[in-house]
Coordinates of C-alpha atoms in Angstrom, one line a residue:
X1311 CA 45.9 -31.5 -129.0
X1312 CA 44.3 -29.0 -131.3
X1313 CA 42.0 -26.3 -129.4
X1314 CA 38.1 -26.8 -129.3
X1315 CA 36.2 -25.0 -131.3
X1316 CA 34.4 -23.0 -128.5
X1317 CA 38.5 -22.7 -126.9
X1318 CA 39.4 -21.2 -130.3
X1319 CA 36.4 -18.7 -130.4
X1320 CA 37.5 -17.3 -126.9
X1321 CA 41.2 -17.4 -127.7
X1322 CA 40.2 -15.5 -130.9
X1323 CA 37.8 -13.0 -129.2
X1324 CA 40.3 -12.2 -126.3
X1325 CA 43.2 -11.7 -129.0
X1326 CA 41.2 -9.0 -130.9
X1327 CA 39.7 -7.6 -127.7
X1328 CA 43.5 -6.8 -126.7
X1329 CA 44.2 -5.1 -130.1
X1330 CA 40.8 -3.1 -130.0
X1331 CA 42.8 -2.2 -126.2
X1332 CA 46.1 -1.1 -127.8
X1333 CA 45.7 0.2 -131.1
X1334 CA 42.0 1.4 -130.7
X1335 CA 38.8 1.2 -133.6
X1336 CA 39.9 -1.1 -136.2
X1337 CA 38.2 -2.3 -139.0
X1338 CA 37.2 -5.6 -139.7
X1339 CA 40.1 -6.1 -142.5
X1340 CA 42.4 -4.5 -140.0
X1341 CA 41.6 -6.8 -137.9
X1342 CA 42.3 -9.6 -140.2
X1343 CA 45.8 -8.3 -140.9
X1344 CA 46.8 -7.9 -137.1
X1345 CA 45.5 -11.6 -136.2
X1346 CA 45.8 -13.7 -139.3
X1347 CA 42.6 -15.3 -139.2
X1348 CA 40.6 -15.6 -142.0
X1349 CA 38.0 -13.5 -143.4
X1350 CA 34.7 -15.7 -142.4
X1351 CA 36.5 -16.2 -138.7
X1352 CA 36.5 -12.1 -138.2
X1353 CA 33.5 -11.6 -139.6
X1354 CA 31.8 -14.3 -137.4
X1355 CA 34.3 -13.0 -134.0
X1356 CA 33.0 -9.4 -135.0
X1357 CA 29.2 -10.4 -134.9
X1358 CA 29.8 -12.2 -131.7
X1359 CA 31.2 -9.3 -129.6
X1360 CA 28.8 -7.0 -131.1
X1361 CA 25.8 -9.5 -129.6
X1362 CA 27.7 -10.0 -126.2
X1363 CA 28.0 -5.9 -126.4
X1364 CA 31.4 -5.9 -126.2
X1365 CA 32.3 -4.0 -129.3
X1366 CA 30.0 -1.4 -131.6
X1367 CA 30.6 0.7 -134.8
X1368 CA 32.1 3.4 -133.7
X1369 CA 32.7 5.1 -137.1
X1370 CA 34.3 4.8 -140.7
X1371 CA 37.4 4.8 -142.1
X1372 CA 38.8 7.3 -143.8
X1373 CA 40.2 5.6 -146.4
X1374 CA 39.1 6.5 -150.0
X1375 CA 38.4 4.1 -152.4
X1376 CA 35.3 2.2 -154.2
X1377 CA 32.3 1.6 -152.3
X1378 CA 31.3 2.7 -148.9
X1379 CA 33.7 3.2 -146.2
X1380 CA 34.4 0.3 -144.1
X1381 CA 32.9 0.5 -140.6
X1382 CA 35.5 1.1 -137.6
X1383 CA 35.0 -1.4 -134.5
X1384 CA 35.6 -0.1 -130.9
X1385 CA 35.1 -1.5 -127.5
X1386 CA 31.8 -0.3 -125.6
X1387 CA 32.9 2.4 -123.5
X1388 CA 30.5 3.0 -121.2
X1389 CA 30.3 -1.0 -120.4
X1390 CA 31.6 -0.1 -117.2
X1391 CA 32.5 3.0 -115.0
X1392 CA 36.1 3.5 -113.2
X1393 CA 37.5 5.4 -110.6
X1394 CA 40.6 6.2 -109.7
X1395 CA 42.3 7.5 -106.2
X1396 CA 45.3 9.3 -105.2
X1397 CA 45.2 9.5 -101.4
X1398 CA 48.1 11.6 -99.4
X1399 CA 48.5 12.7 -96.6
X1400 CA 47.0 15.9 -96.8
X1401 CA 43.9 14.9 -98.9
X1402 CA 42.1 12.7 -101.9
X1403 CA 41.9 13.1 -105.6
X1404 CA 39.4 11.0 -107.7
X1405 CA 39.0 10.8 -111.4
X1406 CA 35.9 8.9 -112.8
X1407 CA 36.2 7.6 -116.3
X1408 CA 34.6 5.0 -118.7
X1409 CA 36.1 1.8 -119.5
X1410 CA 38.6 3.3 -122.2
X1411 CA 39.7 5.7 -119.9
X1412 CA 38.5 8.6 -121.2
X1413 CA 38.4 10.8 -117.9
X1414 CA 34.1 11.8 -117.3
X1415 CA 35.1 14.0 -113.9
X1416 CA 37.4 14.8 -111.4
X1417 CA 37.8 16.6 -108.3
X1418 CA 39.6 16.6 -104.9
X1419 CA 39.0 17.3 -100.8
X1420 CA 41.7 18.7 -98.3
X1421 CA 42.0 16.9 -94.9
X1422 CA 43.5 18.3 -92.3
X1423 CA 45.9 16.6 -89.8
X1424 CA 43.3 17.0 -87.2
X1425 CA 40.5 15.3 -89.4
X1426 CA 39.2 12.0 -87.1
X1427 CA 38.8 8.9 -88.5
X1428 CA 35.5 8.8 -89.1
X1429 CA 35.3 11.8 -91.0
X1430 CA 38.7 11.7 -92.6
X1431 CA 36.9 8.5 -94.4
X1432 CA 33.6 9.7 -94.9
X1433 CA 34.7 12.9 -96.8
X1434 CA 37.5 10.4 -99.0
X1435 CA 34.0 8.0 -100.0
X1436 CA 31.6 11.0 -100.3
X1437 CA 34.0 12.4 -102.8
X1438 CA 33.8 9.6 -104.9
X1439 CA 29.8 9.2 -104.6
X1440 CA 29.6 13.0 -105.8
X1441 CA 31.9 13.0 -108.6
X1442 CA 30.9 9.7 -109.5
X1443 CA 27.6 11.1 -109.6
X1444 CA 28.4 14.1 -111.8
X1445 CA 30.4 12.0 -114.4
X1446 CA 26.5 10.0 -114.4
X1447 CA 28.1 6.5 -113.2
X1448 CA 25.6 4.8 -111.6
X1449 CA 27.6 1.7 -111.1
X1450 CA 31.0 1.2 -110.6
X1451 CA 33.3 -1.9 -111.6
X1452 CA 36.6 -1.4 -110.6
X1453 CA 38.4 1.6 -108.1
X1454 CA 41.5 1.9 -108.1
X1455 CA 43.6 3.4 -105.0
X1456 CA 47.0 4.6 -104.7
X1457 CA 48.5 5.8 -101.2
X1458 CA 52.1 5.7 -99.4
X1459 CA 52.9 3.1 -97.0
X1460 CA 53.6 -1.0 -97.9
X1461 CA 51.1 -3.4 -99.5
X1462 CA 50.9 -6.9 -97.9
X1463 CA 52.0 -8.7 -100.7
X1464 CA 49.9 -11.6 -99.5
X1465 CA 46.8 -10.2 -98.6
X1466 CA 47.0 -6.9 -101.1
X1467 CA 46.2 -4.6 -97.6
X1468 CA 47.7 -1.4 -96.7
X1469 CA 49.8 -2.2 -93.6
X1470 CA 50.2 -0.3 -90.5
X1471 CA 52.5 2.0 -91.0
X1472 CA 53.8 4.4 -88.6
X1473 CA 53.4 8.2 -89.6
X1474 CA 50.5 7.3 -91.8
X1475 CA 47.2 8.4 -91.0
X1476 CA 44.2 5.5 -89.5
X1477 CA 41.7 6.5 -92.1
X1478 CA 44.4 5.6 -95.5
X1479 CA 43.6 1.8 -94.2
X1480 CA 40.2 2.1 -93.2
X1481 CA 39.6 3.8 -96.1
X1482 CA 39.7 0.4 -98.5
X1483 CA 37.0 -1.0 -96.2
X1484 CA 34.5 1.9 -96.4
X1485 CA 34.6 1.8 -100.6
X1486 CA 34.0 -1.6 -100.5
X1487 CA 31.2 -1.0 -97.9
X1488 CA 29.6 1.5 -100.0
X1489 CA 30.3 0.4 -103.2
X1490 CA 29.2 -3.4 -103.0
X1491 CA 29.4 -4.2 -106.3
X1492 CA 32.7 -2.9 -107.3
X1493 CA 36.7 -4.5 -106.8
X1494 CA 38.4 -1.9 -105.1
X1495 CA 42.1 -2.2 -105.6
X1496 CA 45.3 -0.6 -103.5
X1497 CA 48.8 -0.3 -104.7
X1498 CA 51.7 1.8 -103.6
X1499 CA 51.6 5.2 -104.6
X1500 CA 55.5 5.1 -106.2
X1501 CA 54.4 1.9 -107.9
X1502 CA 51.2 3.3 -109.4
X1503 CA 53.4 6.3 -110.6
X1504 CA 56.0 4.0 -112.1
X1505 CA 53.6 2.3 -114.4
X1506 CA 51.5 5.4 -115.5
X1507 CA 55.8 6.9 -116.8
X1508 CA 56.3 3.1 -118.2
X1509 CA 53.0 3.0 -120.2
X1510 CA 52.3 6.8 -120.9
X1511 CA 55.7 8.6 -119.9
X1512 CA 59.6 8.8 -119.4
X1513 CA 60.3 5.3 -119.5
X1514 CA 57.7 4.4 -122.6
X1515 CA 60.6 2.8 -124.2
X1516 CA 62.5 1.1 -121.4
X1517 CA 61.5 -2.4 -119.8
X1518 CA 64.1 -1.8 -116.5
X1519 CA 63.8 1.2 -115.2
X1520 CA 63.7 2.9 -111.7
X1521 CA 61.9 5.6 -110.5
X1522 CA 62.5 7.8 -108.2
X1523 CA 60.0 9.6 -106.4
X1524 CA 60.6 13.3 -105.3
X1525 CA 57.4 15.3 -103.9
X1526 CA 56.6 15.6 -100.5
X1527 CA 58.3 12.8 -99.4
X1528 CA 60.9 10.4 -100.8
X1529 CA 60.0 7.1 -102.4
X1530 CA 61.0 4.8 -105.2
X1531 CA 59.9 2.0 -107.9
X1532 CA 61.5 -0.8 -109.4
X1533 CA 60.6 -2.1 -113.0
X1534 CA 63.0 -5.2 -114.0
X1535 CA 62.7 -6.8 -117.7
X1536 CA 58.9 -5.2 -117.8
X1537 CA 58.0 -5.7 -114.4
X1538 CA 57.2 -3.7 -111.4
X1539 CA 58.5 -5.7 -108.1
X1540 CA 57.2 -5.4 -104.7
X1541 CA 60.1 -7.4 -102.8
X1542 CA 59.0 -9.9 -100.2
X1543 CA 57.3 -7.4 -97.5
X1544 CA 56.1 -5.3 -100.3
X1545 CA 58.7 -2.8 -99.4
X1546 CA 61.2 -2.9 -102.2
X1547 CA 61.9 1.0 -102.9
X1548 CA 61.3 2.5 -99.6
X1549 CA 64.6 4.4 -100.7
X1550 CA 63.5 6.8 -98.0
X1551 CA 65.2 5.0 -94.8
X1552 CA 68.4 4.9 -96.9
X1553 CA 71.3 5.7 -94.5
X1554 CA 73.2 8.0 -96.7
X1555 CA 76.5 10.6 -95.7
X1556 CA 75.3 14.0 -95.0
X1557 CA 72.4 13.1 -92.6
X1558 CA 72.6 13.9 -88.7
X1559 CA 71.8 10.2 -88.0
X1560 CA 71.1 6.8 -89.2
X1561 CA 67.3 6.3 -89.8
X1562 CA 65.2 3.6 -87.6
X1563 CA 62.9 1.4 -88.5
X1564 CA 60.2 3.7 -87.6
X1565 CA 61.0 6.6 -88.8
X1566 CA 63.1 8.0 -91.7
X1567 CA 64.9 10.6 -90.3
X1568 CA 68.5 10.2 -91.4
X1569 CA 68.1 9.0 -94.0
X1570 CA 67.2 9.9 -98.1
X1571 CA 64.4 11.6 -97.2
X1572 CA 66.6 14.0 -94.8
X1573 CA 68.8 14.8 -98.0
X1574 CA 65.7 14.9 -100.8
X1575 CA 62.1 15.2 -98.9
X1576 CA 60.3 18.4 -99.5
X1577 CA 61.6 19.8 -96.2
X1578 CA 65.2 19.3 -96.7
X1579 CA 65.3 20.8 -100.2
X1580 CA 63.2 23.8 -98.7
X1581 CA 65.9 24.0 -95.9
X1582 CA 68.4 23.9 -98.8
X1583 CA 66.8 26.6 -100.9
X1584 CA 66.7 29.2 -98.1
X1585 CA 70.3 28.5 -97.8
X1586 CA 70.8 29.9 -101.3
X1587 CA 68.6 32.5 -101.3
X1588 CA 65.5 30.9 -102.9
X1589 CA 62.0 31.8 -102.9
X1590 CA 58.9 30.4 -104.8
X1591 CA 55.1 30.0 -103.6
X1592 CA 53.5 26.7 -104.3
X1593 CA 51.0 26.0 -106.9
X1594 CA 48.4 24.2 -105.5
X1595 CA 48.7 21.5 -103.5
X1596 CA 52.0 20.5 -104.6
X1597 CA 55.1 20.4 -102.6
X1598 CA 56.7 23.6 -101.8
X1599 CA 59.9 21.8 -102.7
X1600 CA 58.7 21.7 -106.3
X1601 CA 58.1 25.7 -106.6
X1602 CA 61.3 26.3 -105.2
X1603 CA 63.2 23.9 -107.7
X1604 CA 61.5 25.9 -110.8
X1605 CA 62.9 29.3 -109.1
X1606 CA 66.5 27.8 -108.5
X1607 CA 69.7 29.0 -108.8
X1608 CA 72.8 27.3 -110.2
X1609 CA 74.4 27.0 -107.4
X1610 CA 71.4 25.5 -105.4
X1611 CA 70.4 23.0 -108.2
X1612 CA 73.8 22.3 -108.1
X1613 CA 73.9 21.3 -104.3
X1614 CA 69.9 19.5 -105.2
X1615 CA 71.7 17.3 -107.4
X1616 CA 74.7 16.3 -105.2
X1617 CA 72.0 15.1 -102.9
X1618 CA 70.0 13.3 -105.6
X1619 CA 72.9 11.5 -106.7
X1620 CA 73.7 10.3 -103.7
X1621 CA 70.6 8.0 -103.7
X1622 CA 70.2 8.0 -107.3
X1623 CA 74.1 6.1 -107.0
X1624 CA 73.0 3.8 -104.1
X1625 CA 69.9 2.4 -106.7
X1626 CA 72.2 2.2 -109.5
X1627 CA 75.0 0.1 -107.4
X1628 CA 72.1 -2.8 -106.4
X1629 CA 69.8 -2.8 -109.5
X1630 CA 71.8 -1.2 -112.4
X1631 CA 69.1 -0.4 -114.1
X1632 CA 70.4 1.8 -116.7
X1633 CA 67.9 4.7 -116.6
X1634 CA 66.3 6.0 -113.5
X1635 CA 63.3 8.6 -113.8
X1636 CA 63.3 11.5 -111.6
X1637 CA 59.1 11.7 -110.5
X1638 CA 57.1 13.1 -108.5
X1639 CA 56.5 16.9 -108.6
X1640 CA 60.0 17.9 -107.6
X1641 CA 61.5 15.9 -110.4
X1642 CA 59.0 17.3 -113.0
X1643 CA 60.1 20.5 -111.8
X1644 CA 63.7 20.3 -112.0
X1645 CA 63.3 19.4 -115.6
X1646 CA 66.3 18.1 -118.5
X1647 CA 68.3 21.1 -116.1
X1648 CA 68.1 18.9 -113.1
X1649 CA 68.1 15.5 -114.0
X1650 CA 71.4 16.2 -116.5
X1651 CA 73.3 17.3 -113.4
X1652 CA 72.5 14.2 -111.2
X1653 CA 73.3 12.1 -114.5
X1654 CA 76.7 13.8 -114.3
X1655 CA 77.3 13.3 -110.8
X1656 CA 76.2 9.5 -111.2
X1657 CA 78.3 9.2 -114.2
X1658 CA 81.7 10.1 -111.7
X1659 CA 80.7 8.3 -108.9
X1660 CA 79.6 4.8 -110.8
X1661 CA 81.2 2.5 -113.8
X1662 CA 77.7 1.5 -114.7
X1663 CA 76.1 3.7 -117.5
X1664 CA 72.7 5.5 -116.3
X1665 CA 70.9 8.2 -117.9
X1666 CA 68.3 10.0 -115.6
X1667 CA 65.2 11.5 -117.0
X1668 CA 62.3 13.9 -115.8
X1669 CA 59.5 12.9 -115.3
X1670 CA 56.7 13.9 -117.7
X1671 CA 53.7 13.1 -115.5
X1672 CA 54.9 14.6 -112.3
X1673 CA 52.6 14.6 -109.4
X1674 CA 49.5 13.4 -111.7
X1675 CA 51.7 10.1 -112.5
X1676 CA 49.9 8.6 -109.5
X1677 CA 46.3 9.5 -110.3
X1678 CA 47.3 8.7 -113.5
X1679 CA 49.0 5.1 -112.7
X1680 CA 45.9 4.2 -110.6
X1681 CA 43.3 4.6 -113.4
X1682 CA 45.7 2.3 -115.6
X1683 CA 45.5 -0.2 -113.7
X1684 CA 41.7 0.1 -113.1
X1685 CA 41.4 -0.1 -116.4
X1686 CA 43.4 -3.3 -116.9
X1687 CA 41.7 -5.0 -114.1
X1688 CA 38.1 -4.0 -115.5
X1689 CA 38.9 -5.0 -118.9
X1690 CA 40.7 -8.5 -117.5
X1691 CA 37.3 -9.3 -116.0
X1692 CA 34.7 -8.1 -118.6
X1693 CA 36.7 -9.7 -121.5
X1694 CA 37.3 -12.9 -119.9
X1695 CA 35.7 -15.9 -121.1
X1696 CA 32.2 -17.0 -120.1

């Protein structure tokens, strides 16, 4: 049965409200060449969205020719106000932005290991209030978190996890406390990163891809034909508990020791390094592993890789995904040098063909991965029909 009329509108709306997304300001005869529809249809979907304050002129086009300009169409940006998390272990970044994205302020807290709780938590949501305030959000409509440790694919929690701190959990309920009137939202920090390479990085141009993440820890994310899976505890990619040769043990189900992470975890690379000679101070807050990669030898990056493709080779076996990114900030570090030498090692040790990449994000890919999907929720929920 054909569509109703009021079913077409919305269909029609959401359709150039998901172009406006992608391509950005259009004009109205841009418009009609993307969707098809007629000329009357646009003009009347245009006037719609600009009464529902959905869209506004933005601008002109550039384009010369007879007449005046034609006026550009953009979504409202300030409709709604985002924020985005990266919680670790040692602390919290936050990035505020407006519904396009367009970061408005940004900043970040150390927390000790012998923060409480309580004010492990508090300092996490008084960091948002404050840079919320300064980027002059009043409201905000969606947050979006990204920490280590599994996802309960069923209820969308952080579980318990041993090794990670109380106030990561907690920390969902406090935002949502304080921030009534916003959906706060919690993924997997190796997913979030995986999406932010997918849509903005290394794997733009790849729908399976795996990522693996090298910083402080050891993690990893699987995209299959466009889509990121979770696995049916949400722990697909916990590459770290890997048993692997070259470890002193087996890993248990509590802790990782023995496996990956003992070959490619900050630590071990660091233990590595001074084996070779290596020195390098850490910028920031990143991983000491990541300073020490940039400094490194031939032979060391050498030995780096033989333990990278160990894991990288394990992935490749299961999923054969064909291109495996090397994130976090260790693998942005290592660069083309370091992800070309696990490529070769992969290449000898399995028949299926794999190039590995750097990553281009690095550590941000998290922060980065978290605000993209903020934004996707926010929009979902503003541009929905009414």
């Amino acid at each position: 049965m054909p569509a109703s009329p009021s079913t077409a509108r919305a269909i029609n709306d959401r359709l150039a409200l998901r172009l406006l997304q992608r391509e950005g300001p259009l004009t109205a005869g841009r418009l009609k060449q993307l969707t098809g529809l007629s000329r009357p249809t646009i003009a009347d979907l245009v006037e719609r969205l600009i009464a529902a304050d959905l869209i506004e002129v933005v601008g002109e086009s550039g384009e010369q020719r007879r007449g005046p300009n034609a006026k550009l169409y953009g979504i409202v940006a300030d409709l709604a106000h985002l924020v985005a998390l990266d919680v670790r272990m040692e602390g919290v970044s936050v990035v505020v932005s407006d519904l396009l994205g367009r970061v408005l302020a940004e900043a970040s807290v150390p927390i000790g290991d012998d923060t409480g709780t309580g004010p492990a938590v508090e300092q996490a949501v008084a960091l948002v209030e404050r840079t919320a305030k300064e980027a002059g959000a009043d409201r905000l409509h969606t947050v979006g978190i990204g920490a280590p440790g599994l996802i309960d694919p069923a209820t969308g929690e952080l579980r318990n996890s041993t090794g990670l701190p109380e106030w990561h959990r907690r920390l969902v309920a406090a935002l949502q406390e304080r921030l009534p009137e916003a959906q706060v939202h919690i993924e997997n920090e190796t997913n979030l990163a995986a999406l932010a390479e997918q849509r903005e990085g290394a794997a733009a141009d790849h729908d399976t891809f795996v990522l693996l993440w090298l910083g402080h820890g050891t993690g990893a994310a699987v995209v299959l034909d466009g889509t990121l899976r979770r696995g049916a505890s949400g722990g697909t990619g916990e590459i770290g508990f890997l048993p692997v040769p070259g470890t002193a043990g087996l890993p248990s189900a509590t802790a990782c020791d023995g496996g990956f992470h003992s070959l490619a975890g900050s630590a071990a690379i660091a233990q590595l390094a001074g084996e070779y000679g290596v020195t390098g101070a850490a910028e920031g807050a990143e991983p000491p592993a990541a300073a020490l990669v940039r400094a490194g030898t031939e032979g060391f990056l050498d030995a780096l890789a033989d333990r990278i493709a160990v894991g990288v080779s394990s992935v490749v076996a299961v999923l054969d995904p064909g291109c495996v990114v090397l994130g976090g900030e260790v693998g942005q570090a290592g660069g083309e040098g370091l992800a070309a030498r696990v490529e070769q090692r992969v290449r000898r040790m399995s028949p299926l063909p794999t190039e590995v990449r750097p990553s281009v994000l690095g550590g941000g890919a998290v922060l980065r991965g978290a605000l993209l999907t903020a934004r996707d929720r926010a929009q979902d929920d503003l541009f929905a029909p009414r």
